[in-house]
mmCIF file of C-alpha atoms and ligand atoms in Angstrom:
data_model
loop_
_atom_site.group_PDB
_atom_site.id
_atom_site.type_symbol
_atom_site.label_atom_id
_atom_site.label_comp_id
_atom_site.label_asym_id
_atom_site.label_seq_id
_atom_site.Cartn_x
_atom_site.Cartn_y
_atom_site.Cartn_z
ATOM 1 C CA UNK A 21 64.263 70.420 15.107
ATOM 2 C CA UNK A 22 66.923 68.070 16.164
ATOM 3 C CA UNK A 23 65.431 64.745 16.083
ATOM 4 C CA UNK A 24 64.334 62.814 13.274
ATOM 5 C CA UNK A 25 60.930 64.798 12.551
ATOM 6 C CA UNK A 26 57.329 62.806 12.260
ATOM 7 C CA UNK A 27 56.287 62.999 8.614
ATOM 8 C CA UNK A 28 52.435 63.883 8.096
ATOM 9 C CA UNK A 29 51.864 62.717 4.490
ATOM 10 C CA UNK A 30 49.706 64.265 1.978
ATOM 11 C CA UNK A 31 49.208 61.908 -1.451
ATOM 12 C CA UNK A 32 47.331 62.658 -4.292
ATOM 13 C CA UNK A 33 47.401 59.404 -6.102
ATOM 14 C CA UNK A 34 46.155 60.864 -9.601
ATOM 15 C CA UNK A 35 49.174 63.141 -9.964
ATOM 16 C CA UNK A 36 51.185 62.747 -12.993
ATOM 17 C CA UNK A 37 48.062 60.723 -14.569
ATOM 18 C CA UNK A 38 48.525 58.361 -11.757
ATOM 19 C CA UNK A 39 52.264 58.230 -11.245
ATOM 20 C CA UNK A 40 51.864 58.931 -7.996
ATOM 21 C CA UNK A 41 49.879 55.871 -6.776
ATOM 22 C CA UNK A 42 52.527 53.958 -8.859
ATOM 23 C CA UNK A 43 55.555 54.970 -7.087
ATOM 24 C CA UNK A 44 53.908 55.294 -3.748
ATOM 25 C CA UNK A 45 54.886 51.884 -2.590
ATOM 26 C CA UNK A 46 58.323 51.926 -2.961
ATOM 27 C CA UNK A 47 58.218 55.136 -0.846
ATOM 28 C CA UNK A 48 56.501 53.707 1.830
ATOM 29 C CA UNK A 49 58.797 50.808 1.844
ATOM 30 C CA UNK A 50 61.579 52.772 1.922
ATOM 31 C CA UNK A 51 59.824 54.987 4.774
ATOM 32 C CA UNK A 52 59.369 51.680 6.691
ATOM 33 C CA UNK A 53 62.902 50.534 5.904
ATOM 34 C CA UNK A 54 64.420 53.539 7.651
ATOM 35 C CA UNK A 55 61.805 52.996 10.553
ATOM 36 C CA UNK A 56 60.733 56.990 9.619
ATOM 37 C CA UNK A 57 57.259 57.625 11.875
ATOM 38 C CA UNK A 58 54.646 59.269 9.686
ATOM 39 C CA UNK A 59 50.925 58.929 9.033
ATOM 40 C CA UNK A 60 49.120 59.162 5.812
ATOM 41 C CA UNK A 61 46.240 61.140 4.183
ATOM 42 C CA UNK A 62 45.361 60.455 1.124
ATOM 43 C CA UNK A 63 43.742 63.768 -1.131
ATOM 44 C CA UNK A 64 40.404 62.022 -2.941
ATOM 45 C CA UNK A 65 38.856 65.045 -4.602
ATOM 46 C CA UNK A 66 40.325 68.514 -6.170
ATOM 47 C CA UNK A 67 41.011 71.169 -3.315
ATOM 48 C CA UNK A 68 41.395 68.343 -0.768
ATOM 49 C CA UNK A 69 44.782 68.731 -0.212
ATOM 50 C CA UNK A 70 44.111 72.533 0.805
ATOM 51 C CA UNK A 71 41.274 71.638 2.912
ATOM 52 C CA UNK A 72 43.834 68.610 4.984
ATOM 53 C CA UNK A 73 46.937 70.893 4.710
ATOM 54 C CA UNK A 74 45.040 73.977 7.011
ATOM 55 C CA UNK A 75 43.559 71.632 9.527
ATOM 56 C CA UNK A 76 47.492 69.975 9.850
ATOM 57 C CA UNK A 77 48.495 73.437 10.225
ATOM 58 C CA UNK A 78 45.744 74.182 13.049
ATOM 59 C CA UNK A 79 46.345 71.006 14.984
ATOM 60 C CA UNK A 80 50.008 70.810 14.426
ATOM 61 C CA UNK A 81 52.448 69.224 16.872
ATOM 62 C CA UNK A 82 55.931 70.015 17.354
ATOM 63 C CA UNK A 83 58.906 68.571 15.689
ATOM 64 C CA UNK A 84 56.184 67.366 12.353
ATOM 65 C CA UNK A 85 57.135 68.044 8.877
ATOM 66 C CA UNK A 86 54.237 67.840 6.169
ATOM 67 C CA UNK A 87 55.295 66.110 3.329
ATOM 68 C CA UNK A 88 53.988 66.681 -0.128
ATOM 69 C CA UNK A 89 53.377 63.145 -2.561
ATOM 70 C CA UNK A 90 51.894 64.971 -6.121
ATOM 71 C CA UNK A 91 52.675 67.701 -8.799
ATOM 72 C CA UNK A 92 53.125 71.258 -8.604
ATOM 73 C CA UNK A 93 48.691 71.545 -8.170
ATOM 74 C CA UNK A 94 48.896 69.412 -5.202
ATOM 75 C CA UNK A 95 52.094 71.609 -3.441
ATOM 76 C CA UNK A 96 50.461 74.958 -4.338
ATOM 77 C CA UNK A 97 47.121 73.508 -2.552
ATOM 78 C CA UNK A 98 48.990 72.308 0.261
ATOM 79 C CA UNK A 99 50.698 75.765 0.670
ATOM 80 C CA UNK A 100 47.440 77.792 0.075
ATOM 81 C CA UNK A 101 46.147 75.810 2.988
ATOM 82 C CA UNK A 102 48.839 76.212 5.277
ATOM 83 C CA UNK A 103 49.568 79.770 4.508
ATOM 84 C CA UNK A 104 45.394 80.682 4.866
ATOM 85 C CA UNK A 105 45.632 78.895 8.220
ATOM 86 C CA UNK A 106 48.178 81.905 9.577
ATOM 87 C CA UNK A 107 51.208 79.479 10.110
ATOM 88 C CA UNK A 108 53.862 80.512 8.351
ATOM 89 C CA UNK A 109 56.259 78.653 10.336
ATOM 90 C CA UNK A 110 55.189 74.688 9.637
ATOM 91 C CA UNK A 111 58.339 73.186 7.388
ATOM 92 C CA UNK A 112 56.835 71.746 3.787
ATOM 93 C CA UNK A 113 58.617 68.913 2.490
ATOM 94 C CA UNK A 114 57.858 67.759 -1.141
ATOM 95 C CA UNK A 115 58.359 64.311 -3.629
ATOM 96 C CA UNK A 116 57.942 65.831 -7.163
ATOM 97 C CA UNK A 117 54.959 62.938 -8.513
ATOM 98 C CA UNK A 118 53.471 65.487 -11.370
ATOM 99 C CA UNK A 119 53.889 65.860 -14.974
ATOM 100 C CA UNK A 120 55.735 69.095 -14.675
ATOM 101 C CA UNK A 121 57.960 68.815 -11.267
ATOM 102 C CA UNK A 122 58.751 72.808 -12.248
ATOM 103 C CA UNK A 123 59.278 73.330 -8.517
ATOM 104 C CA UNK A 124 61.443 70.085 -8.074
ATOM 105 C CA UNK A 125 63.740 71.735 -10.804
ATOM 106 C CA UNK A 126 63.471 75.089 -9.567
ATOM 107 C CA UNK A 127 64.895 74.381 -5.571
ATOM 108 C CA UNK A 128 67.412 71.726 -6.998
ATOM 109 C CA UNK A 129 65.527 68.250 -5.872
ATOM 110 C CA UNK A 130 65.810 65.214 -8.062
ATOM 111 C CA UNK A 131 62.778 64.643 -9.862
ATOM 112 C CA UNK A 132 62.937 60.792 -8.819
ATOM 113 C CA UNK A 133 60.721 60.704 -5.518
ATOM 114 C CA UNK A 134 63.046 57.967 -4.005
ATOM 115 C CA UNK A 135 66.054 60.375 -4.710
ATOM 116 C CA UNK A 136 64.156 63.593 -3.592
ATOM 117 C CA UNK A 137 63.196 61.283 -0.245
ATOM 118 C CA UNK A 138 67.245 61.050 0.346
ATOM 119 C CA UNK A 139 67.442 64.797 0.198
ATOM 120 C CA UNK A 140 64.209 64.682 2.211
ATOM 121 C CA UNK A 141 65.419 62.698 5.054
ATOM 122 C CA UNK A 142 68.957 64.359 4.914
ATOM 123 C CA UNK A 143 67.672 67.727 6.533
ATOM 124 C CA UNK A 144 67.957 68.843 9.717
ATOM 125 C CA UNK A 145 66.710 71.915 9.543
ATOM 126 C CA UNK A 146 64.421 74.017 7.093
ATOM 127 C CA UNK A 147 65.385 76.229 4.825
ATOM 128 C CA UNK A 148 63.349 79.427 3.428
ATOM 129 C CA UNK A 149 62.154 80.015 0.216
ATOM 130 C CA UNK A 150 60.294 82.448 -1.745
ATOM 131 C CA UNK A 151 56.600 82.772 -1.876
ATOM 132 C CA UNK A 152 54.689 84.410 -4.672
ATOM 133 C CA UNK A 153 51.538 85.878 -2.847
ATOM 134 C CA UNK A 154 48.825 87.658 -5.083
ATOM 135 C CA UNK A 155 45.756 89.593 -4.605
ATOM 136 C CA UNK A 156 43.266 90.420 -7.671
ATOM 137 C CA UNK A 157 41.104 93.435 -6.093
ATOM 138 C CA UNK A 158 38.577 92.716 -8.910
ATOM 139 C CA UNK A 159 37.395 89.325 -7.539
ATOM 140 C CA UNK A 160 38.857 90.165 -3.838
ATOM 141 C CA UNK A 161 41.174 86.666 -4.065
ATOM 142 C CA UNK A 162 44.175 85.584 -2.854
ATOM 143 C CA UNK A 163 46.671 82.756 -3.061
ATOM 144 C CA UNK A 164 49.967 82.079 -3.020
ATOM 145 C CA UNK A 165 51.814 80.423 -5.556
ATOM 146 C CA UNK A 166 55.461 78.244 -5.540
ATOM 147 C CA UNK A 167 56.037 78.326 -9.386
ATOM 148 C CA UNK A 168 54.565 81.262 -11.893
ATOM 149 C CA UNK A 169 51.183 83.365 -12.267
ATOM 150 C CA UNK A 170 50.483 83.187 -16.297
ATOM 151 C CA UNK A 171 48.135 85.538 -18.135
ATOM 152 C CA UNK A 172 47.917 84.985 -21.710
ATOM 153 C CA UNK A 173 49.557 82.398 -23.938
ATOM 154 C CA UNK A 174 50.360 80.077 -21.171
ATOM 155 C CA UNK A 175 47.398 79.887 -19.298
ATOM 156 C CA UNK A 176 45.742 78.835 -23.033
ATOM 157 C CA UNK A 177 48.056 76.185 -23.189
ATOM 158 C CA UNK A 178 47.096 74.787 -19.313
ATOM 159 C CA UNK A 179 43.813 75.298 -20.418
ATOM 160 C CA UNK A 180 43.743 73.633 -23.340
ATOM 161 C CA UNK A 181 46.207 70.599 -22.542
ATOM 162 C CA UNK A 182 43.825 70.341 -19.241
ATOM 163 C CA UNK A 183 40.336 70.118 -21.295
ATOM 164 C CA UNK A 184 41.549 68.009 -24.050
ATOM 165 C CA UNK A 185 40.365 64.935 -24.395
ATOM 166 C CA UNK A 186 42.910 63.643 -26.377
ATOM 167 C CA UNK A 187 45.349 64.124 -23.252
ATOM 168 C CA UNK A 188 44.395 61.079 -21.124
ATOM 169 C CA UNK A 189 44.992 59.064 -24.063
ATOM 170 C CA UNK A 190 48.149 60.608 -25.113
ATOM 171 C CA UNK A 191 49.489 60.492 -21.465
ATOM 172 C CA UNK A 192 48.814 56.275 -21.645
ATOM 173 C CA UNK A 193 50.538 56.099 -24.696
ATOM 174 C CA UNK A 194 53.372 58.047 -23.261
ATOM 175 C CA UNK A 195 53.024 60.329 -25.417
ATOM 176 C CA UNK A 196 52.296 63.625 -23.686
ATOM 177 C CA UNK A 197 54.712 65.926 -25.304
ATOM 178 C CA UNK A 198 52.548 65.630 -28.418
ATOM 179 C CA UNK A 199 49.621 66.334 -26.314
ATOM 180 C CA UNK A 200 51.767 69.461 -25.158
ATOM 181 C CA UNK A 201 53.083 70.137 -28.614
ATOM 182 C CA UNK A 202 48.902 70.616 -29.978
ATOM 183 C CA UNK A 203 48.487 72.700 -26.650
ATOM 184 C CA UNK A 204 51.346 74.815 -28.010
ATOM 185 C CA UNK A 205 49.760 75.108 -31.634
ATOM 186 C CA UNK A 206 46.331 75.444 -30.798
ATOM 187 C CA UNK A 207 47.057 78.220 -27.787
ATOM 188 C CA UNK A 208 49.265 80.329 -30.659
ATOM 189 C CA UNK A 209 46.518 80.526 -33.216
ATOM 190 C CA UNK A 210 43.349 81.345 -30.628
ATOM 191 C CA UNK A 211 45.698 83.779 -28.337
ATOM 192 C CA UNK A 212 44.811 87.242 -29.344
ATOM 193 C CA UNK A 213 47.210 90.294 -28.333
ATOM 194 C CA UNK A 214 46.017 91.929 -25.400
ATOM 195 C CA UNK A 215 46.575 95.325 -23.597
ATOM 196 C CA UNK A 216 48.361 95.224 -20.155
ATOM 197 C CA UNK A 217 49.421 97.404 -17.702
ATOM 198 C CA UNK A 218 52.614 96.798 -15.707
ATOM 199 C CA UNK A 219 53.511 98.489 -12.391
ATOM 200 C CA UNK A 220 56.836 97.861 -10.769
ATOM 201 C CA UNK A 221 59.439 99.424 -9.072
ATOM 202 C CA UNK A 222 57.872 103.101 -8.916
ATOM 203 C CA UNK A 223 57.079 102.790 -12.848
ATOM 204 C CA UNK A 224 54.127 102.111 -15.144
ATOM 205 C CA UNK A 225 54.317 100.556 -18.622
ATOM 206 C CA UNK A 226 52.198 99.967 -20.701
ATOM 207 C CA UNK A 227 51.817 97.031 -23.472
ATOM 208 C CA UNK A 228 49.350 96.984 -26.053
ATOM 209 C CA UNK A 229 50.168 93.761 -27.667
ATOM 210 C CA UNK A 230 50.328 91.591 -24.923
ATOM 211 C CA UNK A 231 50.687 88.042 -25.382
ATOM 212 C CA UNK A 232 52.656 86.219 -22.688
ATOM 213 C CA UNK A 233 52.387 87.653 -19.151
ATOM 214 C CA UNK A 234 54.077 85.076 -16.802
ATOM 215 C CA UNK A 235 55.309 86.282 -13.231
ATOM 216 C CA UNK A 236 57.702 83.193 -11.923
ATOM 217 C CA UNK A 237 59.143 82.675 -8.598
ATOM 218 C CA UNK A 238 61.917 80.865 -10.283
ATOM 219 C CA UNK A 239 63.426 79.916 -13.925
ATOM 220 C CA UNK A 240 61.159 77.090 -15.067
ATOM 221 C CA UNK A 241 57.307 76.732 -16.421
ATOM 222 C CA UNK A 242 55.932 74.358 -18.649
ATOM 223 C CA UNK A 243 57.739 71.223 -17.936
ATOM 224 C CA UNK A 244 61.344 72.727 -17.811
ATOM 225 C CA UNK A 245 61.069 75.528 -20.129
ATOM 226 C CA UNK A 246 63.380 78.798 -18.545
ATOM 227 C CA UNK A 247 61.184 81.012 -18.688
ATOM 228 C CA UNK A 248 63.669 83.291 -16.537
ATOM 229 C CA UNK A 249 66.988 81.831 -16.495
ATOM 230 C CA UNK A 250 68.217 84.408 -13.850
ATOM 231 C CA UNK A 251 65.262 83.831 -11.414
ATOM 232 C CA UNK A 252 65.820 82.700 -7.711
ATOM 233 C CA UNK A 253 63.901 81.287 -5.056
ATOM 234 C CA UNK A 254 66.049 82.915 -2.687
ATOM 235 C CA UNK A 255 65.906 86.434 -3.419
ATOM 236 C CA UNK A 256 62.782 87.587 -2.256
ATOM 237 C CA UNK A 257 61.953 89.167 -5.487
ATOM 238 C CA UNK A 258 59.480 87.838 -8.377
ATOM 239 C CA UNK A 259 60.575 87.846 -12.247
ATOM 240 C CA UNK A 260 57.774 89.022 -14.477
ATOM 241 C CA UNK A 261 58.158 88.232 -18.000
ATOM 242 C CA UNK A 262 55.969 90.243 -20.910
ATOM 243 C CA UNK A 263 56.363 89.019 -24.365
ATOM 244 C CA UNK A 264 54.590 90.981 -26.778
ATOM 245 C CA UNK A 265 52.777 89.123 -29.619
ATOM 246 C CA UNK A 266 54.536 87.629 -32.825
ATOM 247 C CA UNK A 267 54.408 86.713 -36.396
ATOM 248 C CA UNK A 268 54.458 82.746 -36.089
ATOM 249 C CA UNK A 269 58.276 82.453 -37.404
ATOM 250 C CA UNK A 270 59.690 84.459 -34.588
ATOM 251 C CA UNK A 271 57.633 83.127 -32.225
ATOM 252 C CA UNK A 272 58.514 79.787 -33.202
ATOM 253 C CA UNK A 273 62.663 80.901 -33.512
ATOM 254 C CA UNK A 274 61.982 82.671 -30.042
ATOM 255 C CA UNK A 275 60.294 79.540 -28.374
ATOM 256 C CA UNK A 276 64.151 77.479 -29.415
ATOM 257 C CA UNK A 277 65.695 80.638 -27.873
ATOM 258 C CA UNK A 278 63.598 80.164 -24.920
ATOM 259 C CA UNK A 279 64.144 76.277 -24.488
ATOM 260 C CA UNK A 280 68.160 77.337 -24.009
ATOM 261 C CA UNK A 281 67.425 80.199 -22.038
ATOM 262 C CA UNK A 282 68.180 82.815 -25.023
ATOM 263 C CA UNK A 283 65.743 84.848 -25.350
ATOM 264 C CA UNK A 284 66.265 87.587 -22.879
ATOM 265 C CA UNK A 285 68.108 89.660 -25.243
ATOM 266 C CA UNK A 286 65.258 90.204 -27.822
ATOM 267 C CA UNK A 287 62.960 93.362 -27.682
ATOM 268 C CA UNK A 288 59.947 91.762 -27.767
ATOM 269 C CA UNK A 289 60.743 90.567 -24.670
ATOM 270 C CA UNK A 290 60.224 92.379 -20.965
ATOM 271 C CA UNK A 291 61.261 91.605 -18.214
ATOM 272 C CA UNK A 292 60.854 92.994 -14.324
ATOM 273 C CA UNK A 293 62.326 91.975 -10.993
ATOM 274 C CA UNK A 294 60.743 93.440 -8.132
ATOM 275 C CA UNK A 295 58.870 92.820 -4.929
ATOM 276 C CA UNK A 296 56.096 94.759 -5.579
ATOM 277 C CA UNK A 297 54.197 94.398 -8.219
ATOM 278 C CA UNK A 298 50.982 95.111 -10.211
ATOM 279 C CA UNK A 299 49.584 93.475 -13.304
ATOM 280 C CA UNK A 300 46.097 94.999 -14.997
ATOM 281 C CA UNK A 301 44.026 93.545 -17.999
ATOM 282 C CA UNK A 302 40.981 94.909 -19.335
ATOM 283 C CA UNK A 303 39.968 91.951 -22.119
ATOM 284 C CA UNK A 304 39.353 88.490 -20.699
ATOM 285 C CA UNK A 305 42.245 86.495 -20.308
ATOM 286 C CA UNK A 306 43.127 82.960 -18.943
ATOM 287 C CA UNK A 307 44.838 82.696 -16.631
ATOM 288 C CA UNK A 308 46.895 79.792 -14.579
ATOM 289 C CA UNK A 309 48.498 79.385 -11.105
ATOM 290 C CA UNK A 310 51.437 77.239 -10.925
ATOM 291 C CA UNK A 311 49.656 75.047 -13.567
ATOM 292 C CA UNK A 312 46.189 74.979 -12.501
ATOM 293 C CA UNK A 313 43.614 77.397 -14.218
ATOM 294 C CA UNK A 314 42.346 80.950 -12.900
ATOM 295 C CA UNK A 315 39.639 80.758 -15.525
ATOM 296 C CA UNK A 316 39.044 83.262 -18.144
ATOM 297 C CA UNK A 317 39.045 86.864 -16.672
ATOM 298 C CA UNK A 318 39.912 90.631 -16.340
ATOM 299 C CA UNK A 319 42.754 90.836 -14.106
ATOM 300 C CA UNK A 320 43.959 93.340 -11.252
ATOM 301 C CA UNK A 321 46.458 91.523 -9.995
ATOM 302 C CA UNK A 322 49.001 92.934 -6.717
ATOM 303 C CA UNK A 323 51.896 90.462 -5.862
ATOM 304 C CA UNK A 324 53.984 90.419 -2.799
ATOM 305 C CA UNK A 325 56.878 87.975 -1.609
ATOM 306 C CA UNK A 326 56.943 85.623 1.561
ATOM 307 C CA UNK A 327 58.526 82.753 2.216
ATOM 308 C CA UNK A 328 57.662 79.575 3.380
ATOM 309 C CA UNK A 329 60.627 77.089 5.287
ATOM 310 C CA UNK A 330 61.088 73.620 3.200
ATOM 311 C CA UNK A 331 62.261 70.642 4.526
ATOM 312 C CA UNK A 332 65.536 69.345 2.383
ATOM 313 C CA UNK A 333 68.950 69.387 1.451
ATOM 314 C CA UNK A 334 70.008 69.975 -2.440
ATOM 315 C CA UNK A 335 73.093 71.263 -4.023
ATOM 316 C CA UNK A 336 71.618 74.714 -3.975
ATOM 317 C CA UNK A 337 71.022 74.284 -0.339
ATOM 318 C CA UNK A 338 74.025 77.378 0.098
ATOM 319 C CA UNK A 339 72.430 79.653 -2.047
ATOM 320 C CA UNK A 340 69.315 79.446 0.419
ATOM 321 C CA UNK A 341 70.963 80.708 3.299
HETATM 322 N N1 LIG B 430 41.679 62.449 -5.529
HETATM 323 C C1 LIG B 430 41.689 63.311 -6.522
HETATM 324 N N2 LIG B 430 40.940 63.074 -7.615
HETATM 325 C C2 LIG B 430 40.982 63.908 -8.663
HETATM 326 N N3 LIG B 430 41.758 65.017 -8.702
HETATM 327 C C3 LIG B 430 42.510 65.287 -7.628
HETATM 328 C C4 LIG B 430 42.512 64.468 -6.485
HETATM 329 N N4 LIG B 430 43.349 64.980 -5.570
HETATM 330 C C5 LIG B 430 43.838 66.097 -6.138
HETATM 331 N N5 LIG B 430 43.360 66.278 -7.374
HETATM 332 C C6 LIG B 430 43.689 67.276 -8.386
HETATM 333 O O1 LIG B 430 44.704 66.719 -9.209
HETATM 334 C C7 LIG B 430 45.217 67.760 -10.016
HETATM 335 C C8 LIG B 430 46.588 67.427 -10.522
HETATM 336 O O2 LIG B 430 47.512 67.419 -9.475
HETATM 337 P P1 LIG B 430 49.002 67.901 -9.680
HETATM 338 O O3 LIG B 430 49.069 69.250 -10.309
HETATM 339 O O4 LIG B 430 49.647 67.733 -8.368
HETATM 340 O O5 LIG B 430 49.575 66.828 -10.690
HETATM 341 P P2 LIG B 430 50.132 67.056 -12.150
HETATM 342 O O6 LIG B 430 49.252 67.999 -12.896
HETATM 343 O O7 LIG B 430 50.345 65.710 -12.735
HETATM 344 O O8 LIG B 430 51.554 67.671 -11.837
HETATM 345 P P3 LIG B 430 52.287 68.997 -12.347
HETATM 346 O O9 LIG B 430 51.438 70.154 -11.902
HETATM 347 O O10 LIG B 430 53.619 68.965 -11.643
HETATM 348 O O11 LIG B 430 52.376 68.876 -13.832
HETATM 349 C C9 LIG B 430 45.078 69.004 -9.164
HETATM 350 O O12 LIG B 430 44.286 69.920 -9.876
HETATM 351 C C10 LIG B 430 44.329 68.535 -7.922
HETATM 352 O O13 LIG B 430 43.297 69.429 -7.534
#
């Protein structure tokens, strides 16, 4: 693409309890400012992004980027619609709005939307990233995923943080982390230990006191935690991490580890890079996919890597070539 490409906006105004709306204005201002053509549709129920996103991707013109106003839910539904359209080729730009921004973090794009829109409007060309794609053969789904696939203790935390109703209130107040912080309590003392089977590169392991089972396309989940310090979006490979369940002191000593990227180096924790892989519960488990929630399940769970071409520049922009 050489000329300046026609933006076709997706916003979801209720991302990042309503951040997005908030900031919105100043984007389009500075859209207007730079005399940038694009049109915009706004997402006004759950899944509506998906549904927009694969009939952008059907229709689509030449020289149009489709630009991304929400959190991580809103970019995974906007890739799950592209992707399920067949067109693998349309370039995804992104303004991290959400409570999390894990992907903003994870490709190097400032988590201020008017910053992210410089590195936005900088391009000229896309770059590829990595894709988490997964199938579970026992409900015959599939979806692709920009973050991490949690089964376990972090899917009880999205789950819990998402159907609390002390959450809206605490996000008003600004005080979220302490909605997070119960999340993180409350997940620890109903997550039981669960059996798991792992398959990856040509081996099978299994755990039987499963407790964290997060596969991550890149370091970060849970608002900036590094989950994998060591993980890439440019290596078409996907970290899976298996932490096996703890008393409540280590866990708690390993969760400080975690938060400065320590905790590799303890037994209790597993980890896998491959490009193949396959995850198997037989217990009910919840799950989440790059923060939104699978539900509680058995899983059978086959993951592949693709990639999907972005549309910015960031300091990491080398490493994606
Ligand atoms: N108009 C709408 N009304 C209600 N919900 C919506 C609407 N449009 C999209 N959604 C839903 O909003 C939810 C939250 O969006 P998103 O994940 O982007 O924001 P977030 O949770 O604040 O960010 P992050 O995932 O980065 O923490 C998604 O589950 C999405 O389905």
């Amino acid at each position: 693409m050489a000329d300046t490409p026609h933006f076709y906006i997706i916003l979801n105004q209720v991302a990042g309890t309503g951040q997005a709306q908030k900031i919105w204005p100043q984007i389009e201002t500075a859209l207007k400012q730079r005399g940038i053509s694009y049109e915009l549709q706004i997402s006004s129920y759950p899944g509506h992004t998906t549904r927009i996103a694969y009939q952008f991707a059907r229709f689509k013109r030449t020289n149009q980027v489709l630009l991304i106003v929400g959190g991580d839910g809103t970019l995974n539904q906007a890739i799950n619609g592209v992707q399920s359209a067949g067109k693998h080729d349309i370039p995804i730009a992104y303004l991290p709005c959400g409570s999390g921004n894990d992907f903003a973090r994870g490709i190097g794009l400032n988590s201020d939307p008017l910053q992210a829109l410089e590195q936005i409007l900088a391009a000229t060309a896309p770059v590829n990233i990595d894709l988490g794609v997964y199938h579970d053969a026992l409900k015959n789904e599939t979806g692709y995923f920009v973050n991490n696939v949690g089964i376990g203790f972090d899917a009880s935390v999205v789950s819990i943080t998402n159907n609390s109703k002390s959450k809206r209130f605490l996000n008003k107040c600004h005080l979220g982390s302490l909605s997070y912080v119960f999340s993180l309590i409350q997940a620890f003392t109903s997550q039981d230990a669960f059996q798991v089977t792992v398959k990856a590169n040509g081996s099978v392991k299994n755990f039987s006191r499963g407790f964290l089972v997060t596969t991550t396309n890149h370091p970060y989940f849970g608002s900036g935690v590094p989950i994998m310090p060591s993980a890439r979006v440019d290596d078409q490979k996907l970290d899976l991490v298996v932490i096996e369940k703890l008393n409540v002191f280590f866990f708690c000593y390993l969760f400080i580890m975690m938060l400065m990227g320590k905790h590799t180096r303890y037994k209790t924790v597993h980890h896998f890079r491959t490009d193949d892989l396959v995850i198997r519960t037989q217990t009910l488990e919840f799950g989440q996919v790059d923060g939104e929630e699978m539900g509680s399940r058995a899983f059978d769970m086959h993951f592949k890597v693709t990639s999907q071409p972005f549309w910015l520049t960031t300091t990491k922009t080398e490493q994606f070539k």
